[in-house]
CSV table of C-alpha atoms in Angstrom, one decimal:
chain,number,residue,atom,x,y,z
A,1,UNK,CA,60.0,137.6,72.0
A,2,UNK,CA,59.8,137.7,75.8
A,3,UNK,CA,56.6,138.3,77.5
A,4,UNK,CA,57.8,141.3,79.2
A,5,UNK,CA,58.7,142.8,75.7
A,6,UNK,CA,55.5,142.3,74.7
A,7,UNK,CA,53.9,144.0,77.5
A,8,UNK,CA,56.0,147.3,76.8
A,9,UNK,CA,55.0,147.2,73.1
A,10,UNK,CA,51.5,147.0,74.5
A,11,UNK,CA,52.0,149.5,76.9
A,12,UNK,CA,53.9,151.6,74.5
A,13,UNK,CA,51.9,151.3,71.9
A,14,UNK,CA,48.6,152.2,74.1
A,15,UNK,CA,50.1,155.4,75.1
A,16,UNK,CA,50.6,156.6,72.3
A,17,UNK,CA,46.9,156.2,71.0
A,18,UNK,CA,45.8,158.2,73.9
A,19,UNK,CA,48.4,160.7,73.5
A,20,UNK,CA,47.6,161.0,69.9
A,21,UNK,CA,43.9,161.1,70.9
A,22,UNK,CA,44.0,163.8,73.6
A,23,UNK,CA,46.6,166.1,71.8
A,24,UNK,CA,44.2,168.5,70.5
A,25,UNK,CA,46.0,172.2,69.0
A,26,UNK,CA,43.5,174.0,71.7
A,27,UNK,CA,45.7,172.1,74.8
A,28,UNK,CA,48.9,171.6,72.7
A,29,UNK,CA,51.3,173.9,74.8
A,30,UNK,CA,49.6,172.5,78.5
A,31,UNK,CA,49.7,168.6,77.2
A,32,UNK,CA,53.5,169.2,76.8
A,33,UNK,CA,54.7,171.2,79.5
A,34,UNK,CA,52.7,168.2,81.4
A,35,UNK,CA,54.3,165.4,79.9
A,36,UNK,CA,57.7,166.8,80.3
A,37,UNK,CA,57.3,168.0,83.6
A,38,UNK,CA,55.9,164.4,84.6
A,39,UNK,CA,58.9,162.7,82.9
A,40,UNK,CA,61.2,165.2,85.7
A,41,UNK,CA,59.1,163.8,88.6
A,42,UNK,CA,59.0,160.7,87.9
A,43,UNK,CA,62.5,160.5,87.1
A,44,UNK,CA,63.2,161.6,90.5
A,45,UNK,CA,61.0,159.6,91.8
A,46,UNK,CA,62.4,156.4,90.5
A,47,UNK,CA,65.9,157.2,91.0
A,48,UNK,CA,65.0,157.6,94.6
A,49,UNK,CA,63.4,153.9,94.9
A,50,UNK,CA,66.6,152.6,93.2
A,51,UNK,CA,69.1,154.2,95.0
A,52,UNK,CA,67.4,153.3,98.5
A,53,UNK,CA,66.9,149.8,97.5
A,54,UNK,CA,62.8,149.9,97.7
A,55,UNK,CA,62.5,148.4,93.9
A,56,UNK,CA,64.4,146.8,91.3
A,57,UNK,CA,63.6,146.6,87.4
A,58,UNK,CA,65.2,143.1,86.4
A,59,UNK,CA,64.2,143.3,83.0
A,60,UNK,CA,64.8,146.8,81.4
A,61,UNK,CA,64.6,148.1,78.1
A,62,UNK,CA,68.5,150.0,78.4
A,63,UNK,CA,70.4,147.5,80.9
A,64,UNK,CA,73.9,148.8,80.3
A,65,UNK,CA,72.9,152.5,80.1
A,66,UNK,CA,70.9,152.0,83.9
A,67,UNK,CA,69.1,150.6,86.5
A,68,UNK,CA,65.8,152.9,85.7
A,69,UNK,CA,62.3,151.4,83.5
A,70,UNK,CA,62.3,153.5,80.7
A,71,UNK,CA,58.5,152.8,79.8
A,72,UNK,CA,57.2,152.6,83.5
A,73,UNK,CA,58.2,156.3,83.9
A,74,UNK,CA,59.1,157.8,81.0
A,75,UNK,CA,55.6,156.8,78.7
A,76,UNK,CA,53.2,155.2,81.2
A,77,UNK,CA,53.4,158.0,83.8
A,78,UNK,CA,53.8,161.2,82.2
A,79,UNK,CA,50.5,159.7,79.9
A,80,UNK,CA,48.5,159.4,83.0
A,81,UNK,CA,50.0,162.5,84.4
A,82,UNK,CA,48.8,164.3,81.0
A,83,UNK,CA,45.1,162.9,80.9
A,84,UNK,CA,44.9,164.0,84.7
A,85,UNK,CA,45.9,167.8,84.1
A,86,UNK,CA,43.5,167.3,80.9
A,87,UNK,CA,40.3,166.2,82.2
A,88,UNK,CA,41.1,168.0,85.5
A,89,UNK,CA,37.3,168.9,87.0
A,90,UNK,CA,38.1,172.9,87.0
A,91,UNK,CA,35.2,175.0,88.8
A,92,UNK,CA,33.6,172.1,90.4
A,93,UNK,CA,33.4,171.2,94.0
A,94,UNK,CA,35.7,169.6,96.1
A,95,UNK,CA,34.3,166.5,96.3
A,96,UNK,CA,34.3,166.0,92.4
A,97,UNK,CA,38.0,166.9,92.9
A,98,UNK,CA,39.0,164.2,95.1
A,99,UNK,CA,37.3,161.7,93.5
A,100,UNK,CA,39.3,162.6,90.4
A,101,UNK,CA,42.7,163.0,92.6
A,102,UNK,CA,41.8,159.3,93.6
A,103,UNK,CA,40.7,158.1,90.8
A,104,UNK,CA,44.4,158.9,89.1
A,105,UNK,CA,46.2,158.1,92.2
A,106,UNK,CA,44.7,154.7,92.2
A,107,UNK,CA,45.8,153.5,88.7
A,108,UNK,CA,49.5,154.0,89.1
A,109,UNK,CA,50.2,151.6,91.9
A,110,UNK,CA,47.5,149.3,91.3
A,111,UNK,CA,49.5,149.4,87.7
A,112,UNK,CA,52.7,148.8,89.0
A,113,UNK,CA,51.6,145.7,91.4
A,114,UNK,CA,49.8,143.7,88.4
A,115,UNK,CA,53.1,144.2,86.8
A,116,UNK,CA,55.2,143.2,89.6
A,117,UNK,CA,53.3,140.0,90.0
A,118,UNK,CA,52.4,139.0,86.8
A,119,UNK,CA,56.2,140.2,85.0
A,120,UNK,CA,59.5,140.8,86.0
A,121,UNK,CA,59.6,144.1,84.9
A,122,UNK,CA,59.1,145.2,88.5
A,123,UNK,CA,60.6,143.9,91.8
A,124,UNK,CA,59.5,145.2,95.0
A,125,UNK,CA,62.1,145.0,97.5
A,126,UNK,CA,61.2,147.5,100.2
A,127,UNK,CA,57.4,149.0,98.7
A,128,UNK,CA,54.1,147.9,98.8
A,129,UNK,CA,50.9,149.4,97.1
A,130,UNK,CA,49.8,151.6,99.9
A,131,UNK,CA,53.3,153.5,99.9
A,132,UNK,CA,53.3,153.8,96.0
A,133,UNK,CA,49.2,155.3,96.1
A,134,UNK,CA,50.7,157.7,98.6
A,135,UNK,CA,53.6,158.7,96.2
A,136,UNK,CA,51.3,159.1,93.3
A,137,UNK,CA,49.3,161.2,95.4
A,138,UNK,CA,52.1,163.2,95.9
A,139,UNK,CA,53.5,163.7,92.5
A,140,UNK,CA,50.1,164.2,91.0
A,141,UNK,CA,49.5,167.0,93.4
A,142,UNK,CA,52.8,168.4,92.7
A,143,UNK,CA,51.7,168.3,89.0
A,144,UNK,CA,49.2,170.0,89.2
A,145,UNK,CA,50.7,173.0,91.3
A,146,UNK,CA,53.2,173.1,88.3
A,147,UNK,CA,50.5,173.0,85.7
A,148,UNK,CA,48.6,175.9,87.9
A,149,UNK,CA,51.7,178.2,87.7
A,150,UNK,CA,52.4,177.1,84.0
A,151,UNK,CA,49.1,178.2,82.8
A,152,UNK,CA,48.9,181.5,84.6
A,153,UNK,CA,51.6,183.0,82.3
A,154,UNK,CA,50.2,181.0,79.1
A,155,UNK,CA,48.9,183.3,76.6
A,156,UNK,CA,46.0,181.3,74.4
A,157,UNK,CA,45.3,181.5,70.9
A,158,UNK,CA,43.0,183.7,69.4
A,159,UNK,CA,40.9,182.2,67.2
């Protein structure tokens, strides 16, 4: 087995202990919304990259289906995107806030460029670290906003 291959089973199987973990009955409905909603973005997200050339995946898990990493953006993100909305510091001050939006913005691209230099699961043609922390930023604010208007019409469970 490849050593790329066996960084996604890592990867994959890592996710799914800390979705497993944070899924709780009491957050059930927000976890998911989250996770599917970050799967959208970040499908949109990537799609742009590929089609304007700023990254390649050489080694993907579904090369004849597309150009797109399945795991990268599909599992990794939306698993981060999930534990951000989760632990979200709601009530505090702003400072607390931005420390968290950091905090979460940080780990995708610093992610991505340990992967891109240790593997060939990511190829930056035209992107560096800085560009991806600000994209993160970006779709991690945009999460939230969703997760804000999700959870105004969400009706919880009595118990």
């Amino acid at each position: 087995m490849q050593k790329e291959a066996w960084i996604l089973l890592i990867l994959w199987s890592a996710a799914l202990i800390v979705l497993f973990r944070y899924f709780r009955k009491s957050n059930k409905r927000l976890a998911q919304m989250v996770f599917l909603c970050s799967q959208s973005i970040a499908w949109v997200y990537e799609f742009i990259q590929i089609k304007l050339h700023l990254v390649k995946f050489p080694y993907r898990e579904f090369p004849f289906a597309t150009d797109l990493s399945f795991s990268l953006h599909y599992m990794i993100f939306p698993t981060i995107g999930m534990l951000f909305i989760l632990h979200y510091p709601q009530g505090t001050n702003k400072l607390r806030v931005m420390v968290h939006f950091l905090v979460f913005g940080l780990i995708i691209p610093t992610y991505s460029v340990v992967v891109e230099r240790t593997t060939s699961l990511v190829e930056y043609l035209h992107w560096n670290w800085l560009l991806g922390f600000c994209s993160s930023l970006m779709m991690l604010v945009i999460l939230r906003i969703v997760a804000c208007w999700f959870q105004k019409g969400m009706v919880t469970e009595r118990e």
